[in-house]
Coordinates of C-alpha atoms in Angstrom, one line a residue:
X165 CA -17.0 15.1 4.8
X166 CA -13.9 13.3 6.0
X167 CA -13.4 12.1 9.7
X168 CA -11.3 14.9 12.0
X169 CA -8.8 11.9 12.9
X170 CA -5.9 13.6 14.4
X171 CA -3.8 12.1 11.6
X172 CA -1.3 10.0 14.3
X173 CA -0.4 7.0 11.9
X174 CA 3.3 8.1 11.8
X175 CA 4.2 8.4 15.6
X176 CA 2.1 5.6 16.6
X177 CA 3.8 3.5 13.9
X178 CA 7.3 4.6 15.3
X179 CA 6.2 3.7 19.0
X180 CA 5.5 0.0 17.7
X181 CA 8.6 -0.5 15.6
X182 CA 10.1 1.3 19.1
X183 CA 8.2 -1.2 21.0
X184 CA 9.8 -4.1 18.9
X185 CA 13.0 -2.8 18.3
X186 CA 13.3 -3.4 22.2
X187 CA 11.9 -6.7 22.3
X188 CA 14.9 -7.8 19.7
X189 CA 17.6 -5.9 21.7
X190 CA 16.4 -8.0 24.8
X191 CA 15.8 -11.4 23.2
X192 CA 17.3 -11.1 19.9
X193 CA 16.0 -12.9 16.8
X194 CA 14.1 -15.6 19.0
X195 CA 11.6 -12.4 20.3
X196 CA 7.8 -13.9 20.6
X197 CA 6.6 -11.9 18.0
X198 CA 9.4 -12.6 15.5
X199 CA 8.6 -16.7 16.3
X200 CA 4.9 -16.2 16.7
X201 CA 4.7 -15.0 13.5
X202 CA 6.9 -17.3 11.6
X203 CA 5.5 -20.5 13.5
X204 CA 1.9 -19.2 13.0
X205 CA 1.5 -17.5 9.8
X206 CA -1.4 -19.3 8.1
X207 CA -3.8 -18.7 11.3
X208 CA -2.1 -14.6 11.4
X209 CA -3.7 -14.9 7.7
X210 CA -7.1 -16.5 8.9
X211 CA -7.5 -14.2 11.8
X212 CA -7.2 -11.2 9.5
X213 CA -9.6 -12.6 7.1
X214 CA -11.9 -13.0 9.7
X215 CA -11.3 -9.1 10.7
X216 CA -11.8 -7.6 7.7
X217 CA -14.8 -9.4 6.5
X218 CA -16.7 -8.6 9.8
X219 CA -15.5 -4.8 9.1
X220 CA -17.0 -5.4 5.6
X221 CA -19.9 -6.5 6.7
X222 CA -20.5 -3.9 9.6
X223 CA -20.0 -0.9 7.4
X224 CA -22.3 -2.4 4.8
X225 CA -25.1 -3.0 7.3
X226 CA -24.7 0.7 8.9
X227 CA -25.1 2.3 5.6
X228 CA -28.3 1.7 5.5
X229 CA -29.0 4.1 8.1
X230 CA -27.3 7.6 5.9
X231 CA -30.1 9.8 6.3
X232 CA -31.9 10.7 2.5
X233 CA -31.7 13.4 0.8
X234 CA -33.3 16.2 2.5
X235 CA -33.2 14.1 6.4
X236 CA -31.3 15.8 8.9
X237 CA -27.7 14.7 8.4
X238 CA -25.5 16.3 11.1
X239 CA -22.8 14.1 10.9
X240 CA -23.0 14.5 6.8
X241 CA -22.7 10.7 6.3
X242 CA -22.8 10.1 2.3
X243 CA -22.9 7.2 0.0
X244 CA -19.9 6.2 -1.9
X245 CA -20.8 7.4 -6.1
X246 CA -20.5 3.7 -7.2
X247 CA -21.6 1.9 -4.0
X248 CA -25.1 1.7 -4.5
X249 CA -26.4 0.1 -7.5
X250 CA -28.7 -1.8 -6.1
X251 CA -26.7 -5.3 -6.7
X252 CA -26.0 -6.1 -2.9
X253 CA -23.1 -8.5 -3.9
X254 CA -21.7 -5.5 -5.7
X255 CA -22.4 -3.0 -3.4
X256 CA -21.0 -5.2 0.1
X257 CA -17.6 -5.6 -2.1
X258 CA -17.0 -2.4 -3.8
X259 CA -18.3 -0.2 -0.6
X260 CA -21.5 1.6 -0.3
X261 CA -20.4 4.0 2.0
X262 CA -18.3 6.4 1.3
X263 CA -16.5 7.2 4.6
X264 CA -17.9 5.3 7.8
X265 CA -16.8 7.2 10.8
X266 CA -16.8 5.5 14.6
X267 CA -16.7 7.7 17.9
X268 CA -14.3 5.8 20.4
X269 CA -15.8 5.7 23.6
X270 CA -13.2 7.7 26.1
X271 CA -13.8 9.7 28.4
X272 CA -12.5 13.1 28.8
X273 CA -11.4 13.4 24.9
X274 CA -12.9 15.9 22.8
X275 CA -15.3 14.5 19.8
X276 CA -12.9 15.3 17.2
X277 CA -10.3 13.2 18.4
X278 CA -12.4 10.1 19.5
X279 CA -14.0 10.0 15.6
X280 CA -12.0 7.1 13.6
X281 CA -12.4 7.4 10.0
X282 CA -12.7 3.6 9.1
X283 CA -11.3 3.3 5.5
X284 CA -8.8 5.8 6.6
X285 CA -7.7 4.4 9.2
X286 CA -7.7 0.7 7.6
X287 CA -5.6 2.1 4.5
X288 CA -2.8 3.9 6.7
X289 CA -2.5 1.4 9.7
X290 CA -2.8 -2.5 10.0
X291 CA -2.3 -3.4 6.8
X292 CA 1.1 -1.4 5.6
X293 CA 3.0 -1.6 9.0
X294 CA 1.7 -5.2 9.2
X295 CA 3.6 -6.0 5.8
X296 CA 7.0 -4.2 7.4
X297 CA 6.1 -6.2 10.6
X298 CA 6.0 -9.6 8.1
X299 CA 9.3 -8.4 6.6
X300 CA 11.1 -8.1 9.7
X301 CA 9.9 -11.2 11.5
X302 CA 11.4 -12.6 8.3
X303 CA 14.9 -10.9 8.6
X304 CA 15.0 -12.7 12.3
X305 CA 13.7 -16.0 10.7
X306 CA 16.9 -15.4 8.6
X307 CA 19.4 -14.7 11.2
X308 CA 17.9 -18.0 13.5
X309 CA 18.5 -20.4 10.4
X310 CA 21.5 -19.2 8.7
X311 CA 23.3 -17.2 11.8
X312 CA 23.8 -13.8 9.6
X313 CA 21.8 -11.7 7.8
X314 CA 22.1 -10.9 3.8
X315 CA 22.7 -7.6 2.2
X316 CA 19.3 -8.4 -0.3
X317 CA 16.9 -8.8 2.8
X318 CA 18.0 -5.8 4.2
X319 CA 18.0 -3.3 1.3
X320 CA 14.5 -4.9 0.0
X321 CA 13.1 -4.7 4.0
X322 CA 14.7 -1.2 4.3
X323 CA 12.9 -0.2 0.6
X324 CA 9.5 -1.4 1.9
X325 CA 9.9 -0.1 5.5
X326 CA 10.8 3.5 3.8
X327 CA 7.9 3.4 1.7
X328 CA 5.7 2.7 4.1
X329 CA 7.2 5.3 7.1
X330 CA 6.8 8.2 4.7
X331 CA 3.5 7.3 3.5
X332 CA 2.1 7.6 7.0
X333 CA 4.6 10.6 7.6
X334 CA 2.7 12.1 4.6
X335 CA -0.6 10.8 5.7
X336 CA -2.4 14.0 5.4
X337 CA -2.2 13.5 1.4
X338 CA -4.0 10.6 1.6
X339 CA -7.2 12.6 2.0
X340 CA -6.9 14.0 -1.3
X341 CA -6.8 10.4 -3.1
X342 CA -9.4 8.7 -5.3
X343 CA -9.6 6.2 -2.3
X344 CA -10.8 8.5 0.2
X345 CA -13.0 11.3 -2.0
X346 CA -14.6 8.7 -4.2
X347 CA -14.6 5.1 -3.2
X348 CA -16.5 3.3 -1.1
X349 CA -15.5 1.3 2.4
X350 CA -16.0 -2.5 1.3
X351 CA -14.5 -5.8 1.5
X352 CA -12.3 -5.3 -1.5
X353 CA -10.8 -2.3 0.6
X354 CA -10.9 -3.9 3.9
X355 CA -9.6 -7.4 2.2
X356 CA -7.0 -5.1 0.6
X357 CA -5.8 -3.5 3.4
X358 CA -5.7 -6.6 6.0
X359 CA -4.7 -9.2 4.0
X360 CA -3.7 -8.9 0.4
X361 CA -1.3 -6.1 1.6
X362 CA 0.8 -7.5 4.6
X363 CA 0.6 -11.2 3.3
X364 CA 1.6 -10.9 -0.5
X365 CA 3.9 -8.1 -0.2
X366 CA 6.5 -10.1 2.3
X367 CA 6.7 -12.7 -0.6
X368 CA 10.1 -11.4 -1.8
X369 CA 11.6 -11.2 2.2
X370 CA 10.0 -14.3 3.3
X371 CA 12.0 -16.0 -0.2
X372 CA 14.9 -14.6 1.2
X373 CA 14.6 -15.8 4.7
X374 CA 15.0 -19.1 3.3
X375 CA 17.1 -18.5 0.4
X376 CA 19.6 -16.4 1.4
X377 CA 21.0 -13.9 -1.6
X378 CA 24.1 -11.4 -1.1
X379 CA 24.2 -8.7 -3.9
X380 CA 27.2 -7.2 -3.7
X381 CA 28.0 -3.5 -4.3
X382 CA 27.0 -2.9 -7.6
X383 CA 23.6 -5.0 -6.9
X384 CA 23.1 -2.7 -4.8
X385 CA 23.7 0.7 -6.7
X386 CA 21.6 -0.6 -9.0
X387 CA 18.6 -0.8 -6.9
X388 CA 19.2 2.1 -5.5
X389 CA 19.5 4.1 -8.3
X390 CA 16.0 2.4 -9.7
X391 CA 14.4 3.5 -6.3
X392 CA 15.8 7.0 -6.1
X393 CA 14.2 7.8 -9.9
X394 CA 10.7 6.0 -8.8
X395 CA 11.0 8.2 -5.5
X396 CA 11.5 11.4 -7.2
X397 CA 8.3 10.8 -9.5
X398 CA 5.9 9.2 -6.9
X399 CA 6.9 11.8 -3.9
X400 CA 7.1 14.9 -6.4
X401 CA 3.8 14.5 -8.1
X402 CA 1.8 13.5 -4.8
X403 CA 2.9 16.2 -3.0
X404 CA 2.8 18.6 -5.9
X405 CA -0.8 17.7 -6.2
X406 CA -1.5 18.2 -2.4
X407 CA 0.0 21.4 -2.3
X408 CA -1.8 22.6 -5.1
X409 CA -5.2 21.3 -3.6
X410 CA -5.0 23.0 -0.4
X411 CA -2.7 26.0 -1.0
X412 CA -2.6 27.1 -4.8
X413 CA -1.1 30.4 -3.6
X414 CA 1.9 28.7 -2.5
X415 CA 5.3 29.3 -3.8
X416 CA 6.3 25.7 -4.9
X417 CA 2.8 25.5 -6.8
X418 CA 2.2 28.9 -7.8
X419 CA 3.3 28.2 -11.2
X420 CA 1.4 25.6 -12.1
X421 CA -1.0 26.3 -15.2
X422 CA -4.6 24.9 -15.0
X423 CA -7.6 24.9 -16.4
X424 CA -10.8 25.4 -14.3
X425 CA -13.6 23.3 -14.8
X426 CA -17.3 24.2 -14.9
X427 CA -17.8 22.5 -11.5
X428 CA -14.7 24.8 -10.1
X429 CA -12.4 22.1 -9.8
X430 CA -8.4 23.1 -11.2
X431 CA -6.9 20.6 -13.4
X432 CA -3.3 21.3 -13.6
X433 CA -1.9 20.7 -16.8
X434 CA 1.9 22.2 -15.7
X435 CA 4.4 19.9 -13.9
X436 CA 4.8 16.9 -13.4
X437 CA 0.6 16.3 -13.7
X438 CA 1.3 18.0 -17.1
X439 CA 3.6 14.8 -18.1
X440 CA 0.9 12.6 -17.8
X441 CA -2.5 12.4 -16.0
X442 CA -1.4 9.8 -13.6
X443 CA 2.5 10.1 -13.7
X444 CA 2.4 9.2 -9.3
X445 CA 1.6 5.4 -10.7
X446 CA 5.2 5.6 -12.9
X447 CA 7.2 6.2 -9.9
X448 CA 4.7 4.1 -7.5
X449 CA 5.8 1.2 -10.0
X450 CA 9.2 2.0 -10.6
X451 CA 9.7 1.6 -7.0
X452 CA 8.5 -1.7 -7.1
X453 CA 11.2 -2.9 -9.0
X454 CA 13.3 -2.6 -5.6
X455 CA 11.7 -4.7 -3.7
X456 CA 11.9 -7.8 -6.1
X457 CA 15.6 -7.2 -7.0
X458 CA 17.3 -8.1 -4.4
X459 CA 15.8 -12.0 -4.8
X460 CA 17.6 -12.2 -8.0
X461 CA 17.0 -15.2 -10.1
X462 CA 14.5 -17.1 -7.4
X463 CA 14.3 -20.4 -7.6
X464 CA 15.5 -23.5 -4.9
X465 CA 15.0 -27.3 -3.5
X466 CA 15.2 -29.0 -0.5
X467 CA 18.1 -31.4 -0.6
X468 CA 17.7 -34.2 2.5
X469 CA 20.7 -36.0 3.6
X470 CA 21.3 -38.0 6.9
X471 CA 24.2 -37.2 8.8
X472 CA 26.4 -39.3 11.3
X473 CA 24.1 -39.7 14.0
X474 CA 21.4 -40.4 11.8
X475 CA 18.8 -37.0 12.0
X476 CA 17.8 -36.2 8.3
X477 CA 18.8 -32.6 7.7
X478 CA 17.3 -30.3 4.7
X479 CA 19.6 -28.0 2.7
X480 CA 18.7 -25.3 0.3
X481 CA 20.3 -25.5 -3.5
X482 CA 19.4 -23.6 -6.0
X483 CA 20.1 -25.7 -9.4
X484 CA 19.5 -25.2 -13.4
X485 CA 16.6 -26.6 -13.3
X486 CA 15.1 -24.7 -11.0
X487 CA 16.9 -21.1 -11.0
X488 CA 13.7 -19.2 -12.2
X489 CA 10.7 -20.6 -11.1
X490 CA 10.9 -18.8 -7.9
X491 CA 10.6 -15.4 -9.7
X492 CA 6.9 -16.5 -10.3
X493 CA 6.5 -15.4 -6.2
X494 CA 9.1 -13.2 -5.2
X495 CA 8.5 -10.7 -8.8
X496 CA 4.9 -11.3 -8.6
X497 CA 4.4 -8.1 -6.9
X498 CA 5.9 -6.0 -9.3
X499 CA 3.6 -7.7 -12.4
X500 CA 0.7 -7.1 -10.1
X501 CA 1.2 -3.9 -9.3
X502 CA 1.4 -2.9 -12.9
X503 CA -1.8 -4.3 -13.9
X504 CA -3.5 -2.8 -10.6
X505 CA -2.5 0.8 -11.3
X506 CA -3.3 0.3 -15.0
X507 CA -6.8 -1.0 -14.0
X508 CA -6.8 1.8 -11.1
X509 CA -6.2 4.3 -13.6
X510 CA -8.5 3.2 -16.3
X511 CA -11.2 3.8 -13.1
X512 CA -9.7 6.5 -12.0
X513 CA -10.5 8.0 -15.7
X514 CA -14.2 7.0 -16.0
X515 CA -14.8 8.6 -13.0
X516 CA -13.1 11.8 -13.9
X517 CA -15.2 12.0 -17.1
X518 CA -18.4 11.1 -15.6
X519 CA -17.4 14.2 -13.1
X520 CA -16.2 16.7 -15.6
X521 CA -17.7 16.0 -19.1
X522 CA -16.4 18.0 -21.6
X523 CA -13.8 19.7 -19.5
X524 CA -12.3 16.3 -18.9
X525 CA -12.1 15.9 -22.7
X526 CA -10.3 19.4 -23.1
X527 CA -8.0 18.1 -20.5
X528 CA -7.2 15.3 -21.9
X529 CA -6.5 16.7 -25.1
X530 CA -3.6 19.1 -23.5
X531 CA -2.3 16.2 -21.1
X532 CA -2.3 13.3 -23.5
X533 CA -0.2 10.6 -21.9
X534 CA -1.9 8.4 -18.8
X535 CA 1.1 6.9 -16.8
X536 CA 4.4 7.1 -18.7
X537 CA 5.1 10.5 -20.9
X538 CA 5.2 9.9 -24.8
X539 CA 4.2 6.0 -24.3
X540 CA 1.6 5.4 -22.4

């Protein structure tokens, strides 16, 4: 059973970006938080390392106490399918159980609204408006050094920031994700979501804060015309799939063709899900694409000179021999995203199998690509 969170990632997201967006106004590019996190960004890491193990480890220690089978269970706690296999190495990183819930303690607010949904609230909160928080302390890092601002930090900042806004506008969706109904809340999640997320996706605007890159217009068509195709997939097949989940009946879905497994569950075979089994991961990648773009061909050195008063003063050149070699950071991202939703998806089908036997086979035998129609 999932948590009854209220579901308020979206407007609590837009009353911190609110919150900084009048911090800048007042103070401009040298706000505290814009400096603080620039000036301090290894012990930002370490603090959130620290956060999310001790999240790891408290959920792992309070799963223990899930009622067994048959106990009185009124708060339905359950174990995660793969979480406990008895390895406790395993167990503590993939997540043993499957959705910890924690009651707030205010007073005067109903039940329901003081119950946090951990994992939920650790996928949808700290870690993807941390990495737009990243991005934009880099933009001001920008502006302080260089006096302007590019054209690439922007669009890639916007790309991210969009991504991002209309996940957590969409946040009810999230509840009908692999994530949520069958993994575990461990430290690979928790690690995920506080660190890996905000700290190696600002690669590509924190290269640009120092290496400043203007695109042009038809860089920036470009982009936006690889964004807008990725959007189309990603948003159209998630919602798609959510409508169809909690409304079948309704008009935009109605259509869809299925088949219905023994266990009840509707596999739509219509669609976009009838393109491939996991065509939300093309357009997830595809997006991608945008934020790595805009650093163009990456690469730079430090040149030192000493001027007329003698102070040694650092410049930043991109040359031939290194035009390139920056790409290994700032498209990182984009390689590592592949391989994750090719790995997530090769999960994502063992566990589908082990759920539906043969239907899953007959499934796959009428949807036959995985990601990308007629290749893959």
């Amino acid at each position: 059973m999932l948590s009854a969170d209220p579901l308020t990632a979206f407007p609590s997201a837009v009353l911190i970006l609110s919150g900084l967006a009048l911090g800048t106004y007042v103070y401009g590019a040298d706000f505290a938080v814009w400096t603080f996190l620039w000036d301090n960004y290894v012990q930002v890491i370490t603090a959130n390392l620290v956060i999310c193990t001790a999240i790891a480890v408290f959920v792992y220690v309070r799963s223990f106490s899930i009622p067994a089978p048959g106990q009185l269970n009124p708060e339905l706690r359950q174990l995660a399918p793969g979480g406990h296999s008895g390895n406790a190495l395993y167990d503590f990183f993939i997540g043993r159980e499957l959705n910890p819930r924690v009651q707030l303690p205010i007073p005067f607010v109903s039940e329901a609204s003081r119950t946090i949904d951990i994992k939920v609230w650790c996928e949808m909160r700290p870690g993807l408006l941390g990495w737009n928080i990243l991005n934009l302390s880099n933009i001001a890092r920008q502006y302080r050094t260089y006096g302007y601002v590019t054209d690439s930090i922007v669009l890639s900042t916007a790309f991210q920031l969009f991504y991002v806004l209309d996940g957590l506008y969409m946040e009810p969706a999230v509840l009908t994700t692999m994530d949520v109904i069958m993994d575990g809340l461990g430290f690979m999640l928790s690690f995920g979501d506080m660190v890996w997320v905000p700290f190696v996706y600002n690669f590509q605007t924190r290269y640009l804060a120092v290496h400043p890159v203007e695109l042009g217009l038809k860089g920036i068509l470009l982009i936006l015309a690889v964004t807008g195709v990725g959007y189309s997939i990603f948003r159209g097949a998630n919602n798609q799939k959510n409508r169809f989940r909690t409304d079948p009946n309704d008009p935009r879905v109605k259509h869809i063709k299925y088949i219905e497994t023994a266990s009840g569950s509707k596999l739509m075979t219509s669609g976009w899900w009838g393109m491939a089994r996991h065509i939300n991961y093309l357009g997830d990648w595809l997006m991608s694409w945008a934020y790595s773009l805009p650093t163009g061909f990456a690469g730079y050195t430090l040149i030192e000179s000493i001027n007329q008063t003698g102070d040694v003063q650092k410049r930043v050149v991109q040359t031939p021999e290194v035009r390139g070699w920056g790409m290994i950071c700032t498209y990182f991202f984009l390689i590592y995203f592949g391989v994750l939703l090719i790995h997530r998806e090769r999960r994502d089908e063992e566990k589908c199998k082990r759920k539906y036997g043969a239907d899953w086979d007959r499934y796959t035998s009428l949807v036959r690509s995985r990601i990308v129609p007629g290749i893959y």
